[in-house]
Every structure is written in structure tokens, then in C-alpha cells.
CSV table of C-alpha atoms and ligand atoms in Angstrom, one decimal:
chain,number,residue,atom,x,y,z
Z,265,UNK,CA,-0.3,0.0,0.0
Z,266,UNK,CA,1.5,3.5,-1.2
Z,267,UNK,CA,2.9,5.6,1.7
Z,268,UNK,CA,0.4,8.5,0.5
Z,269,UNK,CA,-2.8,6.2,2.0
Z,270,UNK,CA,-0.7,6.6,5.2
Z,271,UNK,CA,-0.2,10.4,4.9
Z,272,UNK,CA,-3.5,11.7,3.8
Z,273,UNK,CA,-4.6,9.8,6.4
Z,274,UNK,CA,-3.4,12.3,8.6
Z,275,UNK,CA,-3.4,16.0,10.2
Z,276,UNK,CA,0.7,16.2,10.3
Z,277,UNK,CA,-0.1,19.0,12.2
Z,278,UNK,CA,-1.4,18.2,14.3
Z,279,UNK,CA,0.1,14.6,15.0
Z,280,UNK,CA,4.1,15.3,16.5
Z,281,UNK,CA,4.6,12.0,14.5
Z,282,UNK,CA,7.4,11.4,11.7
Z,283,UNK,CA,6.3,12.9,8.3
Z,284,UNK,CA,8.5,11.0,6.7
Z,285,UNK,CA,12.4,12.0,5.2
Z,286,UNK,CA,15.3,11.5,7.0
Z,287,UNK,CA,16.7,8.6,6.3
Z,288,UNK,CA,17.8,6.6,9.7
Z,289,UNK,CA,18.4,3.1,8.5
Z,290,UNK,CA,21.8,1.8,8.3
Z,291,UNK,CA,23.4,-1.2,6.8
Z,292,UNK,CA,20.5,-3.1,8.1
Z,293,UNK,CA,16.6,-4.1,8.1
Z,294,UNK,CA,15.0,-3.0,10.7
Z,295,UNK,CA,11.8,-4.3,12.6
Z,296,UNK,CA,9.3,-2.1,15.2
Z,297,UNK,CA,6.5,-3.3,17.3
Z,298,UNK,CA,4.3,-0.6,18.4
Z,299,UNK,CA,1.7,-1.5,21.5
Z,300,UNK,CA,-1.1,0.5,20.5
Z,301,UNK,CA,-4.0,1.4,22.6
Z,302,UNK,CA,-5.8,2.9,19.6
Z,303,UNK,CA,-9.7,2.3,20.1
Z,304,UNK,CA,-9.0,-1.3,20.4
Z,305,UNK,CA,-5.2,-2.3,21.4
Z,306,UNK,CA,-3.3,-4.0,19.5
Z,307,UNK,CA,0.6,-4.5,17.9
Z,308,UNK,CA,1.5,-3.3,15.3
Z,309,UNK,CA,4.2,-4.7,13.9
Z,310,UNK,CA,6.8,-3.1,10.8
Z,311,UNK,CA,9.7,-4.6,9.5
Z,312,UNK,CA,11.7,-2.8,6.7
Z,313,UNK,CA,11.8,-3.2,2.4
Z,314,UNK,CA,11.9,-1.5,0.8
Z,315,UNK,CA,12.3,1.9,1.7
Z,316,UNK,CA,9.0,1.8,3.5
Z,317,UNK,CA,8.4,-0.2,7.0
Z,318,UNK,CA,5.7,-2.9,4.9
Z,319,UNK,CA,3.1,-2.9,8.0
Z,320,UNK,CA,0.5,-6.0,9.9
Z,321,UNK,CA,-1.9,-4.9,12.8
Z,322,UNK,CA,-1.4,-8.4,15.2
Z,323,UNK,CA,-4.6,-8.0,17.6
Z,324,UNK,CA,-4.0,-10.8,19.5
Z,325,UNK,CA,0.0,-9.9,19.7
Z,326,UNK,CA,3.4,-11.8,18.5
Z,327,UNK,CA,3.7,-15.5,20.0
Z,328,UNK,CA,6.7,-17.4,20.8
Z,329,UNK,CA,4.7,-20.5,20.9
Z,330,UNK,CA,5.8,-22.0,17.4
Z,331,UNK,CA,1.8,-23.9,17.8
Z,332,UNK,CA,0.1,-20.3,18.4
Z,333,UNK,CA,-1.1,-18.2,15.3
Z,334,UNK,CA,-2.0,-14.4,15.6
Z,335,UNK,CA,-4.0,-13.0,12.8
Z,336,UNK,CA,-1.5,-10.1,11.1
Z,337,UNK,CA,-3.3,-7.9,9.0
Z,338,UNK,CA,-2.1,-5.6,6.9
Z,339,UNK,CA,-2.3,-1.9,6.9
Z,340,UNK,CA,-0.2,1.0,5.1
Z,341,UNK,CA,3.6,1.3,4.0
Z,342,UNK,CA,4.5,3.9,6.9
Z,343,UNK,CA,7.7,6.0,7.1
Z,344,UNK,CA,10.8,5.0,8.3
Z,345,UNK,CA,10.6,7.0,10.9
Z,346,UNK,CA,7.8,6.3,12.2
Z,347,UNK,CA,10.1,3.7,13.2
Z,348,UNK,CA,10.3,5.7,16.1
Z,349,UNK,CA,8.1,7.2,17.6
Z,350,UNK,CA,6.7,6.5,21.0
Z,351,UNK,CA,4.0,9.0,22.6
Z,352,UNK,CA,0.8,10.3,21.9
Z,353,UNK,CA,-0.8,10.2,19.1
Z,354,UNK,CA,-3.7,13.5,20.0
Z,355,UNK,CA,-8.1,12.5,19.4
Z,356,UNK,CA,-8.7,13.2,16.3
Z,357,UNK,CA,-6.2,11.9,13.9
Z,358,UNK,CA,-6.1,7.9,12.4
Z,359,UNK,CA,-4.6,5.8,15.2
Z,360,UNK,CA,-5.3,8.1,18.4
Z,361,UNK,CA,-3.5,6.7,21.5
Z,362,UNK,CA,-0.7,6.1,22.9
Z,363,UNK,CA,2.4,3.8,21.6
Z,364,UNK,CA,4.7,2.5,22.9
Z,365,UNK,CA,8.0,0.7,20.8
Z,366,UNK,CA,7.6,-3.0,22.2
Z,367,UNK,CA,10.3,-4.5,20.6
Z,368,UNK,CA,12.5,-3.6,17.9
Z,369,UNK,CA,15.5,-4.5,16.1
Z,370,UNK,CA,17.4,-6.2,13.8
Z,371,UNK,CA,15.4,-8.8,11.1
Z,372,UNK,CA,16.9,-10.7,7.6
Z,373,UNK,CA,15.4,-13.2,5.5
Z,374,UNK,CA,15.7,-16.8,6.2
Z,375,UNK,CA,17.6,-16.4,2.4
Z,376,UNK,CA,20.0,-15.0,3.4
Z,377,UNK,CA,21.2,-11.6,1.3
Z,378,UNK,CA,24.8,-10.2,1.1
Z,379,UNK,CA,24.6,-6.9,1.1
Z,380,UNK,CA,21.0,-5.4,2.3
Z,381,UNK,CA,20.0,-5.3,-1.4
Z,382,UNK,CA,19.8,-8.9,-1.9
Z,383,UNK,CA,17.7,-9.1,1.0
Z,384,UNK,CA,15.3,-6.8,0.3
Z,385,UNK,CA,15.5,-8.4,-3.3
Z,386,UNK,CA,14.5,-11.7,-1.1
Z,387,UNK,CA,11.6,-10.7,1.3
Z,388,UNK,CA,10.0,-9.0,-2.2
Z,389,UNK,CA,10.1,-12.5,-3.7
Z,390,UNK,CA,8.1,-14.1,-0.1
Z,391,UNK,CA,6.1,-10.9,-0.5
Z,392,UNK,CA,5.2,-10.9,-3.8
Z,393,UNK,CA,4.1,-15.2,-2.8
Z,394,UNK,CA,2.7,-14.7,0.8
Z,395,UNK,CA,5.5,-16.7,2.7
Z,396,UNK,CA,7.9,-14.6,4.6
Z,397,UNK,CA,10.6,-16.6,6.7
Z,398,UNK,CA,12.3,-14.7,8.0
Z,399,UNK,CA,15.0,-13.5,11.2
Z,400,UNK,CA,14.2,-11.7,14.4
Z,401,UNK,CA,17.2,-10.2,16.2
Z,402,UNK,CA,15.1,-8.1,19.0
Z,403,UNK,CA,14.7,-7.6,22.4
Z,404,UNK,CA,12.1,-10.1,22.9
Z,405,UNK,CA,11.7,-11.4,19.9
Z,406,UNK,CA,14.7,-13.8,18.0
Z,407,UNK,CA,15.4,-16.5,15.6
Z,408,UNK,CA,12.8,-17.6,13.6
Z,409,UNK,CA,9.6,-16.7,11.6
Z,410,UNK,CA,7.3,-16.7,9.4
Z,411,UNK,CA,3.9,-14.0,8.4
Z,412,UNK,CA,1.7,-15.8,5.5
Z,413,UNK,CA,-1.2,-14.7,3.6
Z,414,UNK,CA,-4.7,-16.2,3.9
Z,415,UNK,CA,-6.8,-14.7,2.4
Z,416,UNK,CA,-7.3,-15.2,-1.3
Z,417,UNK,CA,-9.9,-12.3,-1.6
Z,418,UNK,CA,-9.2,-8.7,-3.1
Z,419,UNK,CA,-8.0,-7.3,-0.2
Z,420,UNK,CA,-4.5,-10.1,-0.1
Z,421,UNK,CA,-4.0,-7.9,3.9
Z,422,UNK,CA,-4.9,-11.2,5.6
Z,423,UNK,CA,-1.7,-12.9,7.5
Z,424,UNK,CA,-0.6,-15.4,10.3
Z,425,UNK,CA,2.3,-14.2,12.2
Z,426,UNK,CA,3.8,-17.9,13.4
Z,427,UNK,CA,6.5,-18.1,15.0
Z,428,UNK,CA,9.7,-21.2,14.0
Z,429,UNK,CA,10.1,-24.0,16.5
Z,430,UNK,CA,14.3,-23.1,17.5
Z,431,UNK,CA,16.1,-22.3,19.7
Z,432,UNK,CA,13.9,-19.2,20.8
Z,433,UNK,CA,11.0,-20.5,21.5
Z,434,UNK,CA,9.2,-21.7,24.0
Z,435,UNK,CA,5.1,-21.5,25.4
Z,436,UNK,CA,5.6,-18.4,27.6
Z,437,UNK,CA,3.4,-14.9,27.2
Z,438,UNK,CA,6.2,-13.0,25.8
Z,439,UNK,CA,3.4,-10.4,25.5
Z,440,UNK,CA,4.1,-10.8,29.6
Z,441,UNK,CA,7.1,-8.6,28.8
Z,442,UNK,CA,4.9,-5.5,28.2
Z,443,UNK,CA,7.5,-2.4,28.7
Z,444,UNK,CA,9.1,-0.5,26.1
Z,445,UNK,CA,12.2,-1.4,25.1
Z,446,UNK,CA,13.0,2.4,24.8
Z,447,UNK,CA,11.7,4.0,28.0
Z,448,UNK,CA,10.3,0.9,30.0
Z,449,UNK,CA,7.3,2.1,30.6
Z,450,UNK,CA,4.4,0.5,30.2
Z,451,UNK,CA,1.2,1.3,27.8
Z,452,UNK,CA,-0.2,3.3,30.7
Z,453,UNK,CA,2.8,4.7,32.1
Z,454,UNK,CA,3.6,3.2,35.2
Z,455,UNK,CA,7.4,3.4,35.0
Z,456,UNK,CA,9.8,0.4,35.5
Z,457,UNK,CA,10.7,1.5,39.1
Z,458,UNK,CA,8.0,2.9,41.3
Z,459,UNK,CA,10.8,5.1,43.0
Z,460,UNK,CA,12.6,6.0,39.4
Z,461,UNK,CA,11.2,7.2,36.9
Z,462,UNK,CA,13.7,5.5,33.6
Z,463,UNK,CA,14.3,8.9,30.8
Z,464,UNK,CA,13.9,7.9,27.0
Z,465,UNK,CA,17.5,6.7,25.9
Z,466,UNK,CA,18.9,5.7,29.1
Z,467,UNK,CA,20.8,7.6,30.8
Z,468,UNK,CA,24.0,5.2,30.1
Z,469,UNK,CA,25.3,2.7,32.3
Z,470,UNK,CA,29.6,4.1,33.5
Z,471,UNK,CA,31.8,1.9,33.7
Z,472,UNK,CA,32.9,1.1,36.8
Z,473,UNK,CA,29.3,0.1,37.8
Z,474,UNK,CA,30.0,-3.0,35.1
Z,475,UNK,CA,33.4,-4.2,37.4
Z,476,UNK,CA,33.2,-6.9,40.2
Z,477,UNK,CA,35.7,-9.0,42.0
Z,478,UNK,CA,39.3,-6.3,40.9
Z,479,UNK,CA,40.9,-7.9,43.1
Z,480,UNK,CA,40.4,-11.7,42.2
Z,481,UNK,CA,43.4,-13.0,41.4
Z,482,UNK,CA,43.9,-14.4,37.6
Z,483,UNK,CA,47.4,-15.3,37.2
Z,484,UNK,CA,48.8,-16.7,40.8
Z,485,UNK,CA,52.0,-17.3,39.6
Z,486,UNK,CA,52.2,-12.8,38.9
Z,487,UNK,CA,50.1,-11.8,41.2
Z,488,UNK,CA,47.4,-10.6,38.2
Z,489,UNK,CA,44.5,-9.4,39.2
Z,490,UNK,CA,41.4,-9.0,37.3
Z,491,UNK,CA,41.7,-5.5,37.9
Z,492,UNK,CA,44.8,-5.3,35.6
Z,493,UNK,CA,43.4,-7.5,32.8
Z,494,UNK,CA,41.1,-4.9,33.2
Z,495,UNK,CA,43.1,-2.0,32.8
Z,496,UNK,CA,44.6,-3.2,30.5
Z,497,UNK,CA,41.6,-4.3,27.7
Z,498,UNK,CA,40.9,-0.1,29.0
Z,499,UNK,CA,44.8,1.0,27.5
Z,500,UNK,CA,45.3,-1.1,24.6
Z,501,UNK,CA,41.0,-1.1,22.9
Z,502,UNK,CA,41.3,2.1,20.6
Z,503,UNK,CA,44.3,-0.2,19.4
Z,504,UNK,CA,42.1,-3.4,19.8
Z,505,UNK,CA,38.2,-1.8,18.8
Z,506,UNK,CA,38.5,-1.1,15.3
Z,507,UNK,CA,38.9,-5.5,15.4
Z,508,UNK,CA,36.4,-6.4,17.4
Z,509,UNK,CA,33.6,-3.7,15.8
Z,510,UNK,CA,31.0,-5.7,13.9
Z,511,UNK,CA,32.6,-9.3,13.9
Z,512,UNK,CA,30.4,-11.9,15.9
Z,513,UNK,CA,32.5,-12.8,18.4
Z,514,UNK,CA,33.1,-16.3,20.7
Z,515,UNK,CA,34.6,-15.7,24.5
Z,516,UNK,CA,36.5,-17.4,26.3
Z,517,UNK,CA,36.0,-17.5,29.4
Z,518,UNK,CA,38.0,-18.1,33.0
Z,519,UNK,CA,35.6,-16.5,35.6
Z,520,UNK,CA,37.7,-17.6,38.5
Z,521,UNK,CA,41.5,-17.0,36.6
Z,522,UNK,CA,43.9,-19.5,33.9
Z,523,UNK,CA,43.8,-21.9,37.3
Z,524,UNK,CA,39.9,-22.2,37.9
Z,525,UNK,CA,37.7,-24.1,34.8
Z,526,UNK,CA,36.8,-22.2,31.8
Z,527,UNK,CA,34.4,-22.5,28.7
Z,528,UNK,CA,34.2,-21.4,25.4
Z,529,UNK,CA,31.1,-18.7,25.2
Z,530,UNK,CA,29.2,-18.3,21.4
Z,531,UNK,CA,26.1,-18.2,22.4
Z,532,UNK,CA,24.7,-15.5,24.2
Z,533,UNK,CA,22.1,-17.2,26.5
Z,534,UNK,CA,22.4,-14.8,29.7
Z,535,UNK,CA,20.5,-12.2,30.8
Z,536,UNK,CA,22.4,-9.5,29.3
Z,537,UNK,CA,22.5,-5.5,29.8
Z,538,UNK,CA,20.2,-3.9,26.2
Z,539,UNK,CA,22.8,-2.0,25.7
Z,540,UNK,CA,24.4,-4.7,24.5
Z,541,UNK,CA,24.6,-5.9,21.4
Z,542,UNK,CA,24.3,-9.9,19.4
Z,543,UNK,CA,24.2,-10.7,16.0
Z,544,UNK,CA,21.9,-13.9,16.1
Z,545,UNK,CA,23.7,-16.1,13.4
Z,546,UNK,CA,22.4,-19.4,12.0
Z,547,UNK,CA,24.8,-22.5,12.4
Z,548,UNK,CA,23.5,-26.1,11.1
Z,549,UNK,CA,19.8,-25.5,11.3
Z,550,UNK,CA,20.5,-23.4,15.3
Z,551,UNK,CA,20.7,-20.4,16.1
Z,552,UNK,CA,22.9,-18.8,17.7
Z,553,UNK,CA,23.3,-15.0,19.5
Z,554,UNK,CA,26.8,-13.8,18.8
Z,555,UNK,CA,28.0,-10.8,21.5
Z,556,UNK,CA,28.9,-7.7,18.8
Z,557,UNK,CA,31.8,-5.6,21.2
Z,558,UNK,CA,31.7,-1.8,19.3
Z,559,UNK,CA,32.3,0.5,22.8
Z,560,UNK,CA,34.9,0.1,25.1
Z,561,UNK,CA,31.5,-0.6,27.3
Z,562,UNK,CA,30.8,-3.8,25.5
Z,563,UNK,CA,34.1,-4.1,25.7
Z,564,UNK,CA,35.4,-4.1,29.8
Z,565,UNK,CA,31.2,-6.3,30.4
Z,566,UNK,CA,33.0,-9.2,27.9
Z,567,UNK,CA,36.1,-8.9,30.4
Z,568,UNK,CA,34.6,-8.5,33.2
Z,569,UNK,CA,32.6,-11.5,32.5
Z,570,UNK,CA,35.5,-13.3,32.9
Z,571,UNK,CA,36.7,-13.0,29.2
Z,572,UNK,CA,40.4,-13.0,28.7
Z,573,UNK,CA,40.2,-14.6,25.6
Z,574,UNK,CA,38.5,-12.4,23.1
Z,575,UNK,CA,38.0,-14.9,19.7
Z,576,UNK,CA,37.0,-12.4,16.2
Z,577,UNK,CA,35.2,-13.8,12.9
Z,578,UNK,CA,37.1,-13.3,10.3
Z,579,UNK,CA,34.4,-11.7,8.9
Z,580,UNK,CA,32.5,-8.4,9.6
Z,581,UNK,CA,27.9,-8.3,10.1
Z,582,UNK,CA,26.7,-7.9,7.6
Z,583,UNK,CA,29.2,-9.6,5.1
Z,584,UNK,CA,29.3,-12.9,8.0
Z,585,UNK,CA,30.1,-15.2,4.2
Z,586,UNK,CA,32.1,-13.2,2.8
Z,587,UNK,CA,35.8,-12.9,4.6
Z,588,UNK,CA,38.0,-9.9,4.8
Z,589,UNK,CA,40.6,-11.3,6.4
Z,590,UNK,CA,42.2,-15.1,5.6
Z,591,UNK,CA,44.9,-16.6,8.5
Z,592,UNK,CA,47.3,-19.0,8.7
Z,593,UNK,CA,48.7,-20.4,11.8
Z,594,UNK,CA,52.2,-21.7,12.1
Z,595,UNK,CA,52.1,-23.7,14.8
Z,596,UNK,CA,55.1,-25.3,16.0
Z,597,UNK,CA,55.6,-28.8,17.2
Z,598,UNK,CA,58.8,-30.1,19.4
Z,599,UNK,CA,60.4,-27.3,17.5
Z,600,UNK,CA,61.8,-23.4,18.4
Z,601,UNK,CA,60.3,-20.3,17.6
Z,602,UNK,CA,63.6,-19.9,15.3
Z,603,UNK,CA,61.9,-21.9,13.4
Z,604,UNK,CA,59.2,-20.3,12.9
Z,605,UNK,CA,60.7,-17.1,12.4
Z,606,UNK,CA,62.1,-19.6,10.0
Z,607,UNK,CA,59.6,-20.4,7.5
Z,608,UNK,CA,57.3,-16.2,8.5
Z,609,UNK,CA,60.5,-14.8,6.0
Z,610,UNK,CA,60.0,-17.4,4.1
Z,611,UNK,CA,56.0,-16.5,4.0
Z,612,UNK,CA,57.4,-12.6,3.6
Z,613,UNK,CA,59.8,-12.7,0.2
Z,614,UNK,CA,57.0,-15.1,-1.0
Z,615,UNK,CA,54.5,-12.7,-0.6
Z,616,UNK,CA,56.0,-9.8,-1.7
Z,617,UNK,CA,57.1,-11.4,-4.8
Z,618,UNK,CA,53.3,-11.7,-5.0
Z,619,UNK,CA,52.4,-8.3,-3.7
Z,620,UNK,CA,50.3,-9.5,-1.5
Z,621,UNK,CA,49.7,-7.4,1.6
Z,622,UNK,CA,50.5,-9.7,4.8
Z,623,UNK,CA,51.5,-8.8,7.8
Z,624,UNK,CA,52.0,-10.9,11.3
Z,625,UNK,CA,51.3,-11.7,14.8
Z,626,UNK,CA,52.5,-14.0,17.6
Z,627,UNK,CA,49.8,-16.1,18.9
Z,628,UNK,CA,50.3,-15.3,22.0
Z,629,UNK,CA,50.9,-18.7,22.7
Z,630,UNK,CA,53.7,-20.8,20.4
Z,631,UNK,CA,53.1,-19.9,17.6
Z,632,UNK,CA,53.0,-16.6,14.6
Z,633,UNK,CA,50.2,-16.2,12.5
Z,634,UNK,CA,50.1,-14.3,8.6
Z,635,UNK,CA,46.9,-12.4,8.5
Z,636,UNK,CA,45.9,-11.2,4.9
Z,637,UNK,CA,43.5,-8.6,4.7
Z,638,UNK,CA,40.6,-9.9,1.4
Z,639,UNK,CA,38.7,-8.0,-0.4
Z,640,UNK,CA,34.9,-9.2,0.3
Z,641,UNK,CA,34.1,-11.1,-3.4
Z,642,UNK,CA,34.7,-14.0,-1.9
Z,643,UNK,CA,33.5,-17.1,0.3
Z,644,UNK,CA,34.9,-19.0,3.1
Z,645,UNK,CA,35.0,-22.0,1.1
Z,646,UNK,CA,36.6,-19.7,-1.5
Z,647,UNK,CA,38.7,-17.9,0.9
Z,648,UNK,CA,39.7,-21.8,3.0
Z,649,UNK,CA,40.6,-23.0,-0.4
Z,650,UNK,CA,43.6,-19.8,-1.5
Z,651,UNK,CA,44.1,-20.6,2.1
Z,652,UNK,CA,45.5,-24.9,2.3
Z,653,UNK,CA,46.8,-22.9,-2.1
Z,654,UNK,CA,48.8,-20.5,0.4
Z,655,UNK,CA,50.0,-23.1,3.0
Z,656,UNK,CA,50.6,-26.0,0.1
Z,657,UNK,CA,53.1,-22.8,-1.8
Z,658,UNK,CA,55.2,-22.6,1.8
Z,659,UNK,CA,55.4,-26.5,2.2
Z,660,UNK,CA,57.0,-26.2,-1.2
Z,661,UNK,CA,59.6,-23.6,-0.3
Z,662,UNK,CA,60.8,-25.0,3.3
Z,663,UNK,CA,59.5,-28.4,2.9
Z,664,UNK,CA,62.0,-29.3,4.9
Z,665,UNK,CA,60.7,-27.6,8.8
Z,666,UNK,CA,57.1,-27.8,8.1
Z,667,UNK,CA,54.1,-30.0,7.6
Z,668,UNK,CA,50.5,-30.4,6.2
Z,669,UNK,CA,49.6,-32.9,8.9
Z,670,UNK,CA,46.8,-32.6,11.3
Z,671,UNK,CA,48.0,-35.2,13.8
Z,672,UNK,CA,50.2,-33.4,16.1
Z,673,UNK,CA,52.1,-37.0,15.9
Z,674,UNK,CA,53.2,-37.3,12.6
Z,675,UNK,CA,54.4,-33.5,12.0
Z,676,UNK,CA,56.9,-33.8,15.4
Z,677,UNK,CA,60.0,-30.8,15.5
Z,678,UNK,CA,57.7,-29.4,12.6
Z,679,UNK,CA,56.0,-26.4,12.0
Z,680,UNK,CA,52.6,-27.1,11.2
Z,681,UNK,CA,51.3,-24.8,8.3
Z,682,UNK,CA,47.2,-24.4,9.6
Z,683,UNK,CA,45.0,-23.2,7.2
Z,684,UNK,CA,41.7,-25.0,8.9
Z,685,UNK,CA,40.9,-21.8,11.1
Z,686,UNK,CA,39.2,-20.4,8.4
Z,687,UNK,CA,35.8,-20.9,7.2
Z,688,UNK,CA,32.4,-20.7,8.5
Z,689,UNK,CA,32.0,-19.8,12.0
Z,690,UNK,CA,35.3,-20.3,13.2
Z,691,UNK,CA,37.4,-17.9,14.8
Z,692,UNK,CA,41.1,-16.6,15.8
Z,693,UNK,CA,42.5,-14.5,18.9
Z,694,UNK,CA,42.3,-10.7,18.3
Z,695,UNK,CA,44.9,-9.2,18.2
Z,696,UNK,CA,46.9,-7.6,22.1
Z,697,UNK,CA,44.4,-10.1,23.2
Z,698,UNK,CA,45.6,-12.0,26.4
Z,699,UNK,CA,45.9,-15.4,27.1
Z,700,UNK,CA,45.6,-17.6,29.6
Z,701,UNK,CA,48.7,-19.4,30.5
Z,702,UNK,CA,51.5,-17.7,32.1
Z,703,UNK,CA,53.1,-14.5,32.0
Z,704,UNK,CA,49.7,-13.5,30.5
Z,705,UNK,CA,50.8,-12.8,27.4
Z,706,UNK,CA,49.3,-10.9,24.7
Z,707,UNK,CA,49.2,-11.4,21.0
Z,708,UNK,CA,50.9,-9.0,19.0
Z,709,UNK,CA,51.7,-7.6,15.8
Z,710,UNK,CA,55.2,-7.2,14.8
Z,711,UNK,CA,56.3,-5.6,11.6
Z,712,UNK,CA,58.2,-8.4,9.3
Z,713,UNK,CA,61.7,-6.2,9.2
Z,714,UNK,CA,61.2,-7.5,13.5
Z,715,UNK,CA,61.3,-11.6,12.1
Z,716,UNK,CA,65.0,-12.4,13.3
Z,717,UNK,CA,66.3,-15.1,15.7
Z,718,UNK,CA,65.4,-14.6,19.5
Z,719,UNK,CA,62.5,-12.7,19.1
Z,720,UNK,CA,61.0,-13.9,22.1
Z,721,UNK,CA,57.0,-13.6,21.9
Z,722,UNK,CA,57.0,-14.5,26.0
Z,723,UNK,CA,58.3,-11.0,26.3
Z,724,UNK,CA,55.1,-9.3,24.8
Z,725,UNK,CA,52.4,-9.1,28.3
Z,726,UNK,CA,49.8,-7.2,29.2
Z,727,UNK,CA,52.7,-5.3,31.3
Z,728,UNK,CA,54.8,-4.6,28.2
Z,729,UNK,CA,52.6,-4.4,25.6
Z,730,UNK,CA,51.2,-0.9,26.3
Z,731,UNK,CA,54.8,0.5,26.0
Z,732,UNK,CA,55.1,-1.5,23.4
Z,733,UNK,CA,52.6,0.5,21.1
Z,734,UNK,CA,53.9,4.1,22.6
Z,735,UNK,CA,57.1,2.8,20.5
Z,736,UNK,CA,55.9,1.3,17.6
Z,737,UNK,CA,52.1,2.7,17.1
Z,738,UNK,CA,49.7,0.6,15.7
Z,739,UNK,CA,51.6,-2.5,14.4
Z,740,UNK,CA,48.1,-3.5,12.0
Z,741,UNK,CA,47.2,1.0,11.1
Z,742,UNK,CA,47.2,-1.0,7.3
Z,743,UNK,CA,45.5,-3.5,7.4
Z,744,UNK,CA,42.7,-2.6,5.3
Z,745,UNK,CA,44.2,0.1,2.6
Z,746,UNK,CA,45.1,-1.9,0.5
Z,747,UNK,CA,42.8,-5.5,0.9
Z,748,UNK,CA,44.3,-8.8,-1.7
Z,749,UNK,CA,41.3,-9.6,-4.3
Z,750,UNK,CA,42.4,-13.8,-4.7
Z,751,UNK,CA,41.5,-13.9,-8.5
Z,752,UNK,CA,44.7,-11.7,-9.2
Z,753,UNK,CA,46.7,-13.4,-6.5
Z,754,UNK,CA,45.7,-16.6,-8.4
Z,755,UNK,CA,47.4,-14.8,-11.7
Z,756,UNK,CA,50.6,-13.7,-9.9
Z,757,UNK,CA,50.2,-17.7,-8.9
Z,758,UNK,CA,50.2,-18.8,-12.3
Z,759,UNK,CA,53.3,-16.4,-13.1
Z,760,UNK,CA,55.5,-17.1,-10.7
Z,761,UNK,CA,55.1,-20.9,-10.9
Z,762,UNK,CA,55.4,-20.2,-14.7
Z,763,UNK,CA,58.9,-18.9,-14.8
Y,1100,MN,MN1,-2.3,1.0,15.3
């Protein structure tokens, strides 16, 4: 339904609702659900599509129970700006009554789409067919949903909203969660706490508020505490954050320090504060809600959970399936770090010959990572195949001390060139991240000129790093200024082999 129809129904002078014009949408497709106390209470379910909000009125509201089908009546398209409206539509106006933003967030078609445009194309096709399958990523609604058109009459405006069975589906009444995700108020105007009125656009929590147990010993031998770890991450954050932003994160948590229990956390199933960003990603048939770390506050939130190690994806949202980084991990098995240096120098000479941009960092443990920035034209499988080729070519140049064999027993006294860290949902420890081993070493960017015998990766720790970055600056600063194109590289490799 055209926007014109919506505008004509409104008296813009009287109502404070947005009139349309200023785009608020950015990289991902937004959705908003407004609880609307009009003549009859209903929920306005709105999905951003092709520059407008496709809109449905759901009298009974959405449900997280897959056995429940909720009638959704399609209404006029609304301007995107309407999605941020919360307040009262004055009497006499169309839709008069109070509106709260009951939920909002991002959504994406179930069949994916590399860019927003592709996602919109997929959604439009499903819309035309009358069956829209999509993933929601909101504060309240999460996971897979489907909207199915049921009316065959002229109006074609009757649909059903159904939750699909997944990690998020449940029998609990989601509508009991009745407050605005923006102000915390109910539609009756009751604030979150009787004593404390929450203002719109809540005040940001201070970092101090999220830090706990600063004195807890995390590295018993050195006596480093959780506070030391938090201070390190805060100091290094200007260098670290650019490598975390928009990348789904796996945390390795050590709530009781390096000698206590530890676990990897991908799915954020615990309660997380509403200012923490997450991203829903499909793993075979499951949806995993990954943490995003875009600012200092979210970084310290994660560290406060005991996350010593932070492992981001090699791709960024929204181009999750198109890596912008390829990593080769040089992993020594019963052989010195000097051998790793030899292999790295060989790789450096080779990549320089090919004019391929490449960077080095210590893994923080025993190995070295070669980081190769990519334009995002190739999917994970293509990147993985290319990584395998590069690993083979390095091996051919220095076969006596390297190995491509996976089983550790069969590659003793060799540097294993591991290309298998490239692939869907694989993660690699980020530069400047601390490792949970003795000495609190850090995965440290190093200059190619530093690839010399005697380089000791253990010398880069949470205590020495702040000084090192002051001296060397950010060695990875130019990482994404010149990205490699795989097919261009392949042509150069072909020529190099012919010679
Ligand atoms: Mn309404």
C-alpha cells in the first residue's frame, strides 16, 4: 500500500508523529513492534523493506509458541521514521491513542542475502508469494518467524504470524513483558521503578558499575588480578576495538583466573543488559546469538565476565559469509620459535614477490599468525581453498621444517602450517588479546623487520604491551587499506609458478 494513503490519513500539524523524509535506516533491515492503545489495543508489526515499513496490525500480539498462529492484518506502509515514534497520537487523528515501542531490532530473510539490497530482493519475492520467512533479532522477539498470507479476496490483507521451532521458541507469554524497550514504561505510563523514573534514551551505565571482583587473582604466579586485566584492555582498546567491531565474538571465559575452570561462549543465553549488542547467526539449523563488541563499555563488560580471550570472526556483519581476513597459523610442534621465524620469513619473501598485503602477529602462545586482508568478494569456501593453496606453496619452499599434516603426532619437530582456521564460524584470537597462560602474554602485531632469530613472543605481555604500542604505534593500522583480491593473486601465483 502506498505511503501517500498513509500521509493523507494524518493531520501532520496536530500530530507529533514523524512525517517522513529523514532516513534512519543504516546497514541492516530494521523492524519495530509498537504496542498501540487505539480504539482497540493491538500491536503494529513493522518490517523495513525497500525504504518503507511494511506494516501489519496484530490484535493479539506476537507469540513465541510455534503452535500459536496470530492473525496479522496488513495495513498501509509507514515511513521509516515512524519506527522511532513513541508517545500519544492526539484525539481526532488517525490511530489516536498511546504508542510504545514494545520491541525493535534487526531482521533478515531466512534465505540470506549478502547485502541489504539482496536481502530486500529475497524478502520482496517472498512477500509477493505470500510467505515471508525471516530471522528476528530484537530485545524480545528472536529467531525464526514466518508470515503467511491467508486471504484470497481482493484485499489480500490477512496474514498469520507464526513462530518457528528453534532455540528461542517457548510456551511462555512474551506479552507479559509489557514495557517499552526504549523507556521501560508500560502503555499505561507506569515507569519501570516506582521510585525512579526512567527517562527516554536511558543514561549510559558507568564502566565502574559493571566491574566486579577487581582484586581476584587471575594469574597466581605473577599475582596479576582481574583489575590488571581490565586496566590492560581499557588501555589497549583504541588498538583492539577496530579489530572487534561488527565481528561476531566467541569468548573464552575464565571466571576464576587461568587455573580455574574455563569455557568457550558463543551463544549469549544469559541475561545481558539491553545496551549489549548481539547478532543472531544460523549454524546448520540452530541460531546462535553472538556478542558484538563495538565500544569500550561492551569490551569491559565481556572482560568482567572473566573473558580473558576474545576470538572474533574473520568476517564482519553484514557480510558474514564473505571473510575480509585469511589467517595462516604457524604452529610449532617440538621445534623452536626460531623455526617459526624462518617459515614466516619465507612466507614474507613469497608474499612480497606476489605483491600481496600481509601482516604478522604472535599468537600469544607458541605460534605466529599471518594475517591476509581480503576484499569481500569470495565466500568462506573459496577463502579456505585459497588458504590451503598458500599453505602448500609455503610448504614447498621450506619443506624440511614445515608440515601440512593435521595429526600432531605426525608433525613433531615441524612447524605446522594450519590453514583450517578459515571457514564458516571459525574464529581466531584478535590482535592485542591476552592469552590465559603463564605470564599473561598478548597476541602481538610485529613488523616484518622484527622477524629475527631470538624474537621471544613471551616478552609481549599485559605489562609490556602499553609501552610497545607507544613506541611502535599500531602496526596493523594499514591492515585494510590495501585488500587482496583472490583471483588477482591466483594470476600472479600462476605466473610465478610458470617461471
Ligand atoms: Mn496502530
